[in-house]
PDB file of C-alpha atoms in Angstrom:
ATOM      1  CA  MET T 125      -0.741   0.249  -0.328  1.00  0.00           C
ATOM      2  CA  LEU T 126       0.792   3.668  -0.794  1.00  0.00           C
ATOM      3  CA  ILE T 127       1.380   5.776   2.065  1.00  0.00           C
ATOM      4  CA  ILE T 128       1.408   9.466   1.231  1.00  0.00           C
ATOM      5  CA  GLY T 129       0.445  12.715   1.782  1.00  0.00           C
ATOM      6  CA  ALA T 130       1.278  16.182   1.659  1.00  0.00           C
ATOM      7  CA  HIS T 131       1.652  19.283   4.691  1.00  0.00           C
ATOM      8  CA  LEU T 132      -1.209  20.298   6.043  1.00  0.00           C
ATOM      9  CA  SER T 133      -2.469  23.563   8.758  1.00  0.00           C
ATOM     10  CA  ILE T 134      -2.807  22.053  11.927  1.00  0.00           C
ATOM     11  CA  SER T 135      -4.589  25.908  12.445  1.00  0.00           C
ATOM     12  CA  LYS T 136      -7.905  24.173  12.590  1.00  0.00           C
ATOM     13  CA  GLY T 137      -6.908  21.242  14.868  1.00  0.00           C
ATOM     14  CA  PHE T 138      -5.832  17.378  14.119  1.00  0.00           C
ATOM     15  CA  GLU T 139      -9.312  16.205  13.685  1.00  0.00           C
ATOM     16  CA  HIS T 140      -9.787  18.441  10.705  1.00  0.00           C
ATOM     17  CA  ILE T 141      -6.017  17.829   9.498  1.00  0.00           C
ATOM     18  CA  ALA T 142      -7.980  14.240   9.051  1.00  0.00           C
ATOM     19  CA  GLN T 143     -10.183  15.031   7.767  1.00  0.00           C
ATOM     20  CA  GLU T 144      -8.080  17.091   5.214  1.00  0.00           C
ATOM     21  CA  ALA T 145      -5.567  14.469   4.467  1.00  0.00           C
ATOM     22  CA  LEU T 146      -8.805  11.922   3.476  1.00  0.00           C
ATOM     23  CA  SER T 147     -10.513  14.470   1.057  1.00  0.00           C
ATOM     24  CA  ILE T 148      -6.993  14.745  -1.150  1.00  0.00           C
ATOM     25  CA  GLY T 149      -6.966  11.270  -1.265  1.00  0.00           C
ATOM     26  CA  ALA T 150      -4.083  10.935   1.283  1.00  0.00           C
ATOM     27  CA  ASN T 151      -3.905   8.151   3.639  1.00  0.00           C
ATOM     28  CA  THR T 152      -0.187  10.775   5.975  1.00  0.00           C
ATOM     29  CA  PHE T 153       0.001  13.670   6.246  1.00  0.00           C
ATOM     30  CA  GLN T 154       3.175  15.940   7.785  1.00  0.00           C
ATOM     31  CA  PHE T 155       2.111  19.577  10.039  1.00  0.00           C
ATOM     32  CA  PHE T 156       4.488  21.636  12.376  1.00  0.00           C
ATOM     33  CA  THR T 157       4.569  21.485  15.246  1.00  0.00           C
ATOM     34  CA  ARG T 158       3.501  25.343  15.913  1.00  0.00           C
ATOM     35  CA  ASN T 159       4.874  28.433  13.145  1.00  0.00           C
ATOM     36  CA  PRO T 160       7.858  27.144  11.067  1.00  0.00           C
ATOM     37  CA  ARG T 161       8.683  30.495  11.984  1.00  0.00           C
ATOM     38  CA  GLY T 162       8.977  29.931  15.582  1.00  0.00           C
ATOM     39  CA  GLY T 163       6.655  30.937  18.618  1.00  0.00           C
ATOM     40  CA  LYS T 164       4.463  29.201  21.114  1.00  0.00           C
ATOM     41  CA  ALA T 165       2.718  25.989  20.043  1.00  0.00           C
ATOM     42  CA  LYS T 166      -0.617  25.984  20.119  1.00  0.00           C
ATOM     43  CA  ASP T 167      -2.608  24.164  23.711  1.00  0.00           C
ATOM     44  CA  LEU T 168      -3.622  20.559  22.786  1.00  0.00           C
ATOM     45  CA  ASP T 169      -6.977  20.039  22.827  1.00  0.00           C
ATOM     46  CA  SER T 170      -7.521  16.129  24.246  1.00  0.00           C
ATOM     47  CA  ASN T 171     -11.209  16.384  22.668  1.00  0.00           C
ATOM     48  CA  ASP T 172      -9.749  17.071  19.646  1.00  0.00           C
ATOM     49  CA  LEU T 173      -7.290  14.463  19.989  1.00  0.00           C
ATOM     50  CA  ILE T 174      -9.496  11.915  20.767  1.00  0.00           C
ATOM     51  CA  GLN T 175     -11.155  12.604  17.424  1.00  0.00           C
ATOM     52  CA  PHE T 176      -8.558  12.807  15.589  1.00  0.00           C
ATOM     53  CA  ARG T 177      -6.742   9.281  16.287  1.00  0.00           C
ATOM     54  CA  SER T 178     -10.171   7.710  16.016  1.00  0.00           C
ATOM     55  CA  THR T 179     -10.420   8.981  12.753  1.00  0.00           C
ATOM     56  CA  CYS T 180      -7.163   7.452  11.909  1.00  0.00           C
ATOM     57  CA  GLN T 181      -7.585   4.480  13.181  1.00  0.00           C
ATOM     58  CA  LYS T 182     -10.833   4.139  11.300  1.00  0.00           C
ATOM     59  CA  HIS T 183      -9.680   5.067   7.883  1.00  0.00           C
ATOM     60  CA  ASP T 184      -6.173   3.237   8.441  1.00  0.00           C
ATOM     61  CA  ILE T 185      -3.783   6.273   8.238  1.00  0.00           C
ATOM     62  CA  PRO T 186      -0.711   4.642  10.190  1.00  0.00           C
ATOM     63  CA  ILE T 187       1.735   7.317  11.283  1.00  0.00           C
ATOM     64  CA  CYS T 188       2.366  10.956  11.086  1.00  0.00           C
ATOM     65  CA  LEU T 189       5.225  13.057  10.543  1.00  0.00           C
ATOM     66  CA  ALA T 190       6.026  16.737  12.157  1.00  0.00           C
ATOM     67  CA  HIS T 191       8.128  19.051  11.173  1.00  0.00           C
ATOM     68  CA  ALA T 192       9.681  21.021  13.718  1.00  0.00           C
ATOM     69  CA  PRO T 193      10.096  25.455  12.841  1.00  0.00           C
ATOM     70  CA  TYR T 194      12.738  26.089  10.100  1.00  0.00           C
ATOM     71  CA  THR T 195      14.590  28.426  12.616  1.00  0.00           C
ATOM     72  CA  ILE T 196      15.994  25.726  15.207  1.00  0.00           C
ATOM     73  CA  ASN T 197      19.166  25.248  14.803  1.00  0.00           C
ATOM     74  CA  PRO T 198      20.952  23.379  17.377  1.00  0.00           C
ATOM     75  CA  ALA T 199      24.314  24.200  15.621  1.00  0.00           C
ATOM     76  CA  ALA T 200      24.499  27.642  16.334  1.00  0.00           C
ATOM     77  CA  GLU T 201      27.423  29.359  17.962  1.00  0.00           C
ATOM     78  CA  ASN T 202      24.846  31.596  20.014  1.00  0.00           C
ATOM     79  CA  PRO T 203      24.399  29.490  23.319  1.00  0.00           C
ATOM     80  CA  GLN T 204      20.879  31.269  23.630  1.00  0.00           C
ATOM     81  CA  THR T 205      19.988  29.879  19.700  1.00  0.00           C
ATOM     82  CA  ARG T 206      21.050  26.702  20.552  1.00  0.00           C
ATOM     83  CA  SER T 207      18.779  27.289  24.197  1.00  0.00           C
ATOM     84  CA  PHE T 208      16.106  27.658  22.216  1.00  0.00           C
ATOM     85  CA  ALA T 209      16.633  24.959  20.079  1.00  0.00           C
ATOM     86  CA  GLU T 210      17.076  22.768  22.661  1.00  0.00           C
ATOM     87  CA  GLN T 211      13.535  23.843  24.207  1.00  0.00           C
ATOM     88  CA  THR T 212      11.345  23.705  21.002  1.00  0.00           C
ATOM     89  CA  LEU T 213      12.655  20.331  20.372  1.00  0.00           C
ATOM     90  CA  LYS T 214      12.475  18.498  24.071  1.00  0.00           C
ATOM     91  CA  GLU T 215       8.836  20.528  24.123  1.00  0.00           C
ATOM     92  CA  ASP T 216       7.602  19.085  20.463  1.00  0.00           C
ATOM     93  CA  LEU T 217       9.007  15.779  21.464  1.00  0.00           C
ATOM     94  CA  SER T 218       6.692  15.458  24.648  1.00  0.00           C
ATOM     95  CA  ARG T 219       3.926  17.416  22.488  1.00  0.00           C
ATOM     96  CA  MET T 220       4.002  13.978  20.151  1.00  0.00           C
ATOM     97  CA  GLU T 221       3.723  11.628  23.032  1.00  0.00           C
ATOM     98  CA  GLN T 222       0.513  13.765  24.032  1.00  0.00           C
ATOM     99  CA  ILE T 223      -0.591  13.425  19.948  1.00  0.00           C
ATOM    100  CA  SER T 224      -0.348   9.788  19.253  1.00  0.00           C
ATOM    101  CA  LYS T 225       2.610   7.500  19.636  1.00  0.00           C
ATOM    102  CA  ASN T 226       4.728   5.617  18.130  1.00  0.00           C
ATOM    103  CA  GLN T 227       4.790   9.059  14.940  1.00  0.00           C
ATOM    104  CA  LEU T 228       7.698  10.578  13.418  1.00  0.00           C
ATOM    105  CA  TYR T 229       9.299  14.209  14.489  1.00  0.00           C
ATOM    106  CA  ASN T 230      11.382  16.027  11.746  1.00  0.00           C
ATOM    107  CA  PHE T 231      14.284  18.690  11.442  1.00  0.00           C
ATOM    108  CA  HIS T 232      16.649  20.165  10.227  1.00  0.00           C
ATOM    109  CA  PRO T 233      20.056  19.018  11.552  1.00  0.00           C
ATOM    110  CA  GLY T 234      21.603  22.832  11.588  1.00  0.00           C
ATOM    111  CA  SER T 235      24.157  25.518  10.144  1.00  0.00           C
ATOM    112  CA  HIS T 236      27.836  25.311  11.899  1.00  0.00           C
ATOM    113  CA  VAL T 237      27.922  29.031  11.185  1.00  0.00           C
ATOM    114  CA  GLY T 238      31.364  28.744  10.095  1.00  0.00           C
ATOM    115  CA  GLN T 239      32.399  26.742  13.345  1.00  0.00           C
ATOM    116  CA  GLY T 240      33.281  24.130  10.917  1.00  0.00           C
ATOM    117  CA  ILE T 241      31.877  20.634  10.377  1.00  0.00           C
ATOM    118  CA  GLU T 242      32.805  19.061  13.300  1.00  0.00           C
ATOM    119  CA  GLN T 243      32.038  21.472  16.210  1.00  0.00           C
ATOM    120  CA  GLY T 244      28.366  20.734  14.201  1.00  0.00           C
ATOM    121  CA  ILE T 245      27.851  18.052  14.625  1.00  0.00           C
ATOM    122  CA  SER T 246      29.060  18.203  18.229  1.00  0.00           C
ATOM    123  CA  LEU T 247      26.513  20.513  19.681  1.00  0.00           C
ATOM    124  CA  ILE T 248      24.047  18.796  17.621  1.00  0.00           C
ATOM    125  CA  THR T 249      24.913  15.720  19.471  1.00  0.00           C
ATOM    126  CA  GLU T 250      25.249  17.240  22.698  1.00  0.00           C
ATOM    127  CA  ILE T 251      21.716  18.056  22.292  1.00  0.00           C
ATOM    128  CA  LEU T 252      19.950  15.035  20.781  1.00  0.00           C
ATOM    129  CA  ASN T 253      21.188  13.770  24.015  1.00  0.00           C
ATOM    130  CA  ARG T 254      20.103  15.625  26.344  1.00  0.00           C
ATOM    131  CA  ILE T 255      16.685  15.304  25.126  1.00  0.00           C
ATOM    132  CA  ILE T 256      16.224  11.684  23.577  1.00  0.00           C
ATOM    133  CA  LYS T 257      14.814   9.779  26.644  1.00  0.00           C
ATOM    134  CA  PRO T 258      14.389   6.139  26.375  1.00  0.00           C
ATOM    135  CA  GLU T 259      10.575   5.496  27.134  1.00  0.00           C
ATOM    136  CA  GLN T 260       9.132   7.797  24.217  1.00  0.00           C
ATOM    137  CA  THR T 261       7.806   6.279  21.075  1.00  0.00           C
ATOM    138  CA  THR T 262       8.357   8.790  19.081  1.00  0.00           C
ATOM    139  CA  THR T 263      11.523   8.409  15.972  1.00  0.00           C
ATOM    140  CA  LEU T 264      13.219  11.840  15.609  1.00  0.00           C
ATOM    141  CA  LEU T 265      14.282  12.183  11.950  1.00  0.00           C
ATOM    142  CA  LEU T 266      17.400  14.112  10.953  1.00  0.00           C
ATOM    143  CA  GLU T 267      16.118  15.566   7.162  1.00  0.00           C
ATOM    144  CA  THR T 268      18.834  15.148   3.985  1.00  0.00           C
ATOM    145  CA  MET T 269      20.005  19.351   3.119  1.00  0.00           C
ATOM    146  CA  SER T 270      20.810  20.470   0.076  1.00  0.00           C
ATOM    147  CA  GLY T 271      23.878  21.837   1.381  1.00  0.00           C
ATOM    148  CA  LYS T 272      23.534  26.082   1.131  1.00  0.00           C
ATOM    149  CA  GLY T 273      25.412  27.748   2.956  1.00  0.00           C
ATOM    150  CA  SER T 274      27.151  25.990   6.269  1.00  0.00           C
ATOM    151  CA  GLU T 275      23.982  23.677   6.091  1.00  0.00           C
ATOM    152  CA  ILE T 276      25.181  19.893   8.138  1.00  0.00           C
ATOM    153  CA  GLY T 277      23.942  17.038   6.872  1.00  0.00           C
ATOM    154  CA  SER T 278      23.675  17.358   2.486  1.00  0.00           C
ATOM    155  CA  ARG T 279      26.661  14.162   3.003  1.00  0.00           C
ATOM    156  CA  PHE T 280      25.188  11.155   3.591  1.00  0.00           C
ATOM    157  CA  GLU T 281      28.490  10.177   6.167  1.00  0.00           C
ATOM    158  CA  GLU T 282      27.745  13.943   7.717  1.00  0.00           C
ATOM    159  CA  ILE T 283      24.358  12.683   8.504  1.00  0.00           C
ATOM    160  CA  GLN T 284      25.227   9.137   9.962  1.00  0.00           C
ATOM    161  CA  GLU T 285      28.246  10.785  12.184  1.00  0.00           C
ATOM    162  CA  ILE T 286      25.406  12.185  13.870  1.00  0.00           C
ATOM    163  CA  ILE T 287      24.056   8.959  14.193  1.00  0.00           C
ATOM    164  CA  ASN T 288      27.791   7.699  15.497  1.00  0.00           C
ATOM    165  CA  ARG T 289      27.223  10.167  18.721  1.00  0.00           C
ATOM    166  CA  ILE T 290      23.417   9.468  19.737  1.00  0.00           C
ATOM    167  CA  GLN T 291      23.676   7.547  23.264  1.00  0.00           C
ATOM    168  CA  ILE T 292      19.888   5.832  22.309  1.00  0.00           C
ATOM    169  CA  PRO T 293      19.945   5.237  18.335  1.00  0.00           C
ATOM    170  CA  GLU T 294      17.091   3.899  18.354  1.00  0.00           C
ATOM    171  CA  HIS T 295      15.015   6.712  18.529  1.00  0.00           C
ATOM    172  CA  ILE T 296      16.835   8.403  15.708  1.00  0.00           C
ATOM    173  CA  GLY T 297      16.235   7.866  11.669  1.00  0.00           C
ATOM    174  CA  VAL T 298      16.065  10.026   8.721  1.00  0.00           C
ATOM    175  CA  CYS T 299      13.745  11.939   6.082  1.00  0.00           C
ATOM    176  CA  LEU T 300      15.200  11.690   2.761  1.00  0.00           C
ATOM    177  CA  ASP T 301      13.922  15.058   0.330  1.00  0.00           C
ATOM    178  CA  THR T 302      14.009  14.592  -2.668  1.00  0.00           C
ATOM    179  CA  CYS T 303      14.919  18.198  -4.050  1.00  0.00           C
ATOM    180  CA  HIS T 304      18.055  18.203  -1.079  1.00  0.00           C
ATOM    181  CA  VAL T 305      19.246  15.472  -2.210  1.00  0.00           C
ATOM    182  CA  TYR T 306      19.124  15.703  -5.791  1.00  0.00           C
ATOM    183  CA  SER T 307      20.631  19.376  -5.196  1.00  0.00           C
ATOM    184  CA  ALA T 308      23.628  18.269  -3.277  1.00  0.00           C
ATOM    185  CA  GLY T 309      24.570  15.977  -5.529  1.00  0.00           C
ATOM    186  CA  TYR T 310      23.076  12.146  -5.334  1.00  0.00           C
ATOM    187  CA  ASP T 311      21.985  11.830  -8.755  1.00  0.00           C
ATOM    188  CA  ILE T 312      18.583  10.304  -8.463  1.00  0.00           C
ATOM    189  CA  VAL T 313      17.149  10.824 -11.593  1.00  0.00           C
ATOM    190  CA  SER T 314      20.128   8.878 -13.534  1.00  0.00           C
ATOM    191  CA  ASN T 315      21.054   6.244 -10.481  1.00  0.00           C
ATOM    192  CA  LEU T 316      18.946   5.961  -7.698  1.00  0.00           C
ATOM    193  CA  GLU T 317      19.985   2.892  -7.593  1.00  0.00           C
ATOM    194  CA  ALA T 318      23.669   4.392  -6.558  1.00  0.00           C
ATOM    195  CA  VAL T 319      22.407   6.342  -4.708  1.00  0.00           C
ATOM    196  CA  LEU T 320      19.898   3.920  -2.213  1.00  0.00           C
ATOM    197  CA  GLU T 321      23.057   1.464  -2.476  1.00  0.00           C
ATOM    198  CA  GLU T 322      25.780   4.783  -0.851  1.00  0.00           C
ATOM    199  CA  PHE T 323      23.217   5.262   1.258  1.00  0.00           C
ATOM    200  CA  ASP T 324      22.691   2.364   2.516  1.00  0.00           C
ATOM    201  CA  LYS T 325      26.046   1.422   3.265  1.00  0.00           C
ATOM    202  CA  ILE T 326      26.796   4.267   4.841  1.00  0.00           C
ATOM    203  CA  ILE T 327      23.938   5.073   7.500  1.00  0.00           C
ATOM    204  CA  GLY T 328      21.681   1.850   6.323  1.00  0.00           C
ATOM    205  CA  LEU T 329      17.618   1.694   4.445  1.00  0.00           C
ATOM    206  CA  ASN T 330      16.452   0.693   7.590  1.00  0.00           C
ATOM    207  CA  ARG T 331      17.009   3.753   9.533  1.00  0.00           C
ATOM    208  CA  LEU T 332      14.971   6.056   6.370  1.00  0.00           C
ATOM    209  CA  LYS T 333      11.548   6.627   8.042  1.00  0.00           C
ATOM    210  CA  ALA T 334      10.833   9.257   5.883  1.00  0.00           C
ATOM    211  CA  ILE T 335      10.605  10.421   2.026  1.00  0.00           C
ATOM    212  CA  HIS T 336       9.982  13.798   1.197  1.00  0.00           C
ATOM    213  CA  LEU T 337       8.900  14.197  -2.465  1.00  0.00           C
ATOM    214  CA  ASN T 338       9.598  17.173  -4.017  1.00  0.00           C
ATOM    215  CA  ASP T 339      10.523  18.405  -7.396  1.00  0.00           C
ATOM    216  CA  SER T 340      12.962  20.924  -7.636  1.00  0.00           C
ATOM    217  CA  LEU T 341      13.490  24.065  -9.327  1.00  0.00           C
ATOM    218  CA  THR T 342      17.208  24.219  -9.844  1.00  0.00           C
ATOM    219  CA  PRO T 343      19.898  21.955 -11.467  1.00  0.00           C
ATOM    220  CA  PHE T 344      21.718  18.521 -10.300  1.00  0.00           C
ATOM    221  CA  ASN T 345      24.294  19.922  -7.896  1.00  0.00           C
ATOM    222  CA  SER T 346      23.430  23.268  -7.519  1.00  0.00           C
ATOM    223  CA  HIS T 347      23.151  23.370  -3.431  1.00  0.00           C
ATOM    224  CA  LYS T 348      19.853  25.553  -3.828  1.00  0.00           C
ATOM    225  CA  ASP T 349      16.287  24.577  -1.262  1.00  0.00           C
ATOM    226  CA  ARG T 350      13.878  25.096  -4.088  1.00  0.00           C
ATOM    227  CA  HIS T 351      10.767  22.372  -4.219  1.00  0.00           C
ATOM    228  CA  ALA T 352       8.624  22.792  -7.536  1.00  0.00           C
ATOM    229  CA  LYS T 353       5.410  21.119  -8.586  1.00  0.00           C
ATOM    230  CA  ILE T 354       5.720  17.211  -9.293  1.00  0.00           C
ATOM    231  CA  GLY T 355       7.185  16.420 -12.873  1.00  0.00           C
ATOM    232  CA  GLU T 356       7.635  20.986 -13.210  1.00  0.00           C
ATOM    233  CA  GLY T 357      11.379  20.769 -12.232  1.00  0.00           C
ATOM    234  CA  SER T 358      14.859  19.311 -12.678  1.00  0.00           C
ATOM    235  CA  ILE T 359      14.050  15.693 -11.312  1.00  0.00           C
ATOM    236  CA  GLY T 360      10.987  14.862 -13.613  1.00  0.00           C
ATOM    237  CA  ALA T 361       7.808  13.137 -12.461  1.00  0.00           C
ATOM    238  CA  ASP T 362       9.365   9.838 -14.233  1.00  0.00           C
ATOM    239  CA  ALA T 363      12.434   9.807 -11.817  1.00  0.00           C
ATOM    240  CA  LEU T 364      10.117  10.266  -8.639  1.00  0.00           C
ATOM    241  CA  LEU T 365       7.547   8.037  -9.744  1.00  0.00           C
ATOM    242  CA  HIS T 366      10.889   5.208 -10.539  1.00  0.00           C
ATOM    243  CA  LEU T 367      11.737   6.305  -6.780  1.00  0.00           C
ATOM    244  CA  VAL T 368       8.276   5.769  -5.836  1.00  0.00           C
ATOM    245  CA  SER T 369       8.303   2.523  -7.013  1.00  0.00           C
ATOM    246  CA  HIS T 370      10.955   1.265  -5.875  1.00  0.00           C
ATOM    247  CA  PRO T 371      10.740  -2.368  -3.618  1.00  0.00           C
ATOM    248  CA  LEU T 372      13.624  -0.584  -1.758  1.00  0.00           C
ATOM    249  CA  LEU T 373      11.388   1.797  -0.561  1.00  0.00           C
ATOM    250  CA  LYS T 374       8.365   0.125   0.054  1.00  0.00           C
ATOM    251  CA  ASN T 375       5.963   1.067   2.828  1.00  0.00           C
ATOM    252  CA  ILE T 376       7.947   3.651   3.800  1.00  0.00           C
ATOM    253  CA  PRO T 377       5.488   6.555   3.919  1.00  0.00           C
ATOM    254  CA  PHE T 378       6.034  10.048   1.212  1.00  0.00           C
ATOM    255  CA  TYR T 379       5.294  13.839   2.401  1.00  0.00           C
ATOM    256  CA  LEU T 380       4.661  15.708  -1.157  1.00  0.00           C
ATOM    257  CA  GLU T 381       6.132  19.826   0.266  1.00  0.00           C
ATOM    258  CA  THR T 382       5.463  21.075  -3.174  1.00  0.00           C
ATOM    259  CA  PRO T 383       4.185  24.538  -3.457  1.00  0.00           C
ATOM    260  CA  ASN T 384       0.545  23.929  -4.043  1.00  0.00           C
ATOM    261  CA  ASP T 385      -2.583  23.714  -3.228  1.00  0.00           C
ATOM    262  CA  LEU T 386      -4.968  21.124  -1.612  1.00  0.00           C
ATOM    263  CA  GLN T 387      -6.246  20.565  -5.518  1.00  0.00           C
ATOM    264  CA  GLY T 388      -2.635  19.832  -6.563  1.00  0.00           C
ATOM    265  CA  TRP T 389      -1.691  18.109  -3.843  1.00  0.00           C
ATOM    266  CA  ALA T 390      -5.095  15.668  -5.141  1.00  0.00           C
ATOM    267  CA  GLN T 391      -3.611  15.777  -8.991  1.00  0.00           C
ATOM    268  CA  GLU T 392      -0.277  14.831  -7.718  1.00  0.00           C
ATOM    269  CA  ILE T 393      -1.855  12.652  -4.961  1.00  0.00           C
ATOM    270  CA  ALA T 394      -3.548  10.617  -7.485  1.00  0.00           C
ATOM    271  CA  PHE T 395      -0.652  10.792  -9.660  1.00  0.00           C
ATOM    272  CA  PHE T 396       1.801   8.129  -7.762  1.00  0.00           C
ATOM    273  CA  ARG T 397      -1.223   6.418  -6.629  1.00  0.00           C
ATOM    274  CA  GLU T 398      -2.995   5.694 -10.216  1.00  0.00           C
ATOM    275  CA  LYS T 399       1.598   4.669 -11.271  1.00  0.00           C
ATOM    276  CA  THR T 400       1.405   2.085  -8.990  1.00  0.00           C
ATOM    277  CA  GLN T 401      -1.312   0.199  -9.047  1.00  0.00           C
TER     278      GLN T 401
END
């Protein structure tokens, strides 16, 4: 069964977002835990969550993916910036346990802002080792990045080095973004098999828990982060369909982050469903 959804807003509650996902043919969805530019998270409504869990069970929505705000940077040189990142991640992981058990939470590893990759990785892992708890059921995902500026995570080796330093690694996974990896220099268009083989050798496909399904406005190896609608970028619909259909990626949830509205996401989901039947 193809597990596919889009990035939806929880501004009207979780039950509303579940119904919205169903309305576009999705059986999963991604959402921001709070305003993507930061700020306080909205209080959870217990009745809303009860209805949400019931809807997910009834309509077979097996999993959802939360996304941390863009403003956090656990690799920052500024201690206050790191403290904000740690507090946000800690709060969000706690909220995820209240929303529903055994879900996914994704974040951008961060930017070393001139300190160097080694120092950036050290700062990231210090924070992660403080906030990841043995009893949590949420899997924390490191997102693959495009490599713009001083971003950490554009190379599989950088992601794996973070994982290597985590004291409770069973709660850590990876979210692969198709736009990001293509822009970072991994040729998923002409050589998907080699990219998956490299990922498996360095990180392990068992760590791959989610895929952001995006076309790219910029060309291969451009180190830019510019998402495009499916079939309107340099990756193309055929290459993305090949990826979605790959047997090694079976049962991994896919999340559209394309610059679209509900109708556009419904059309993209229908395209992948029709072509993978």
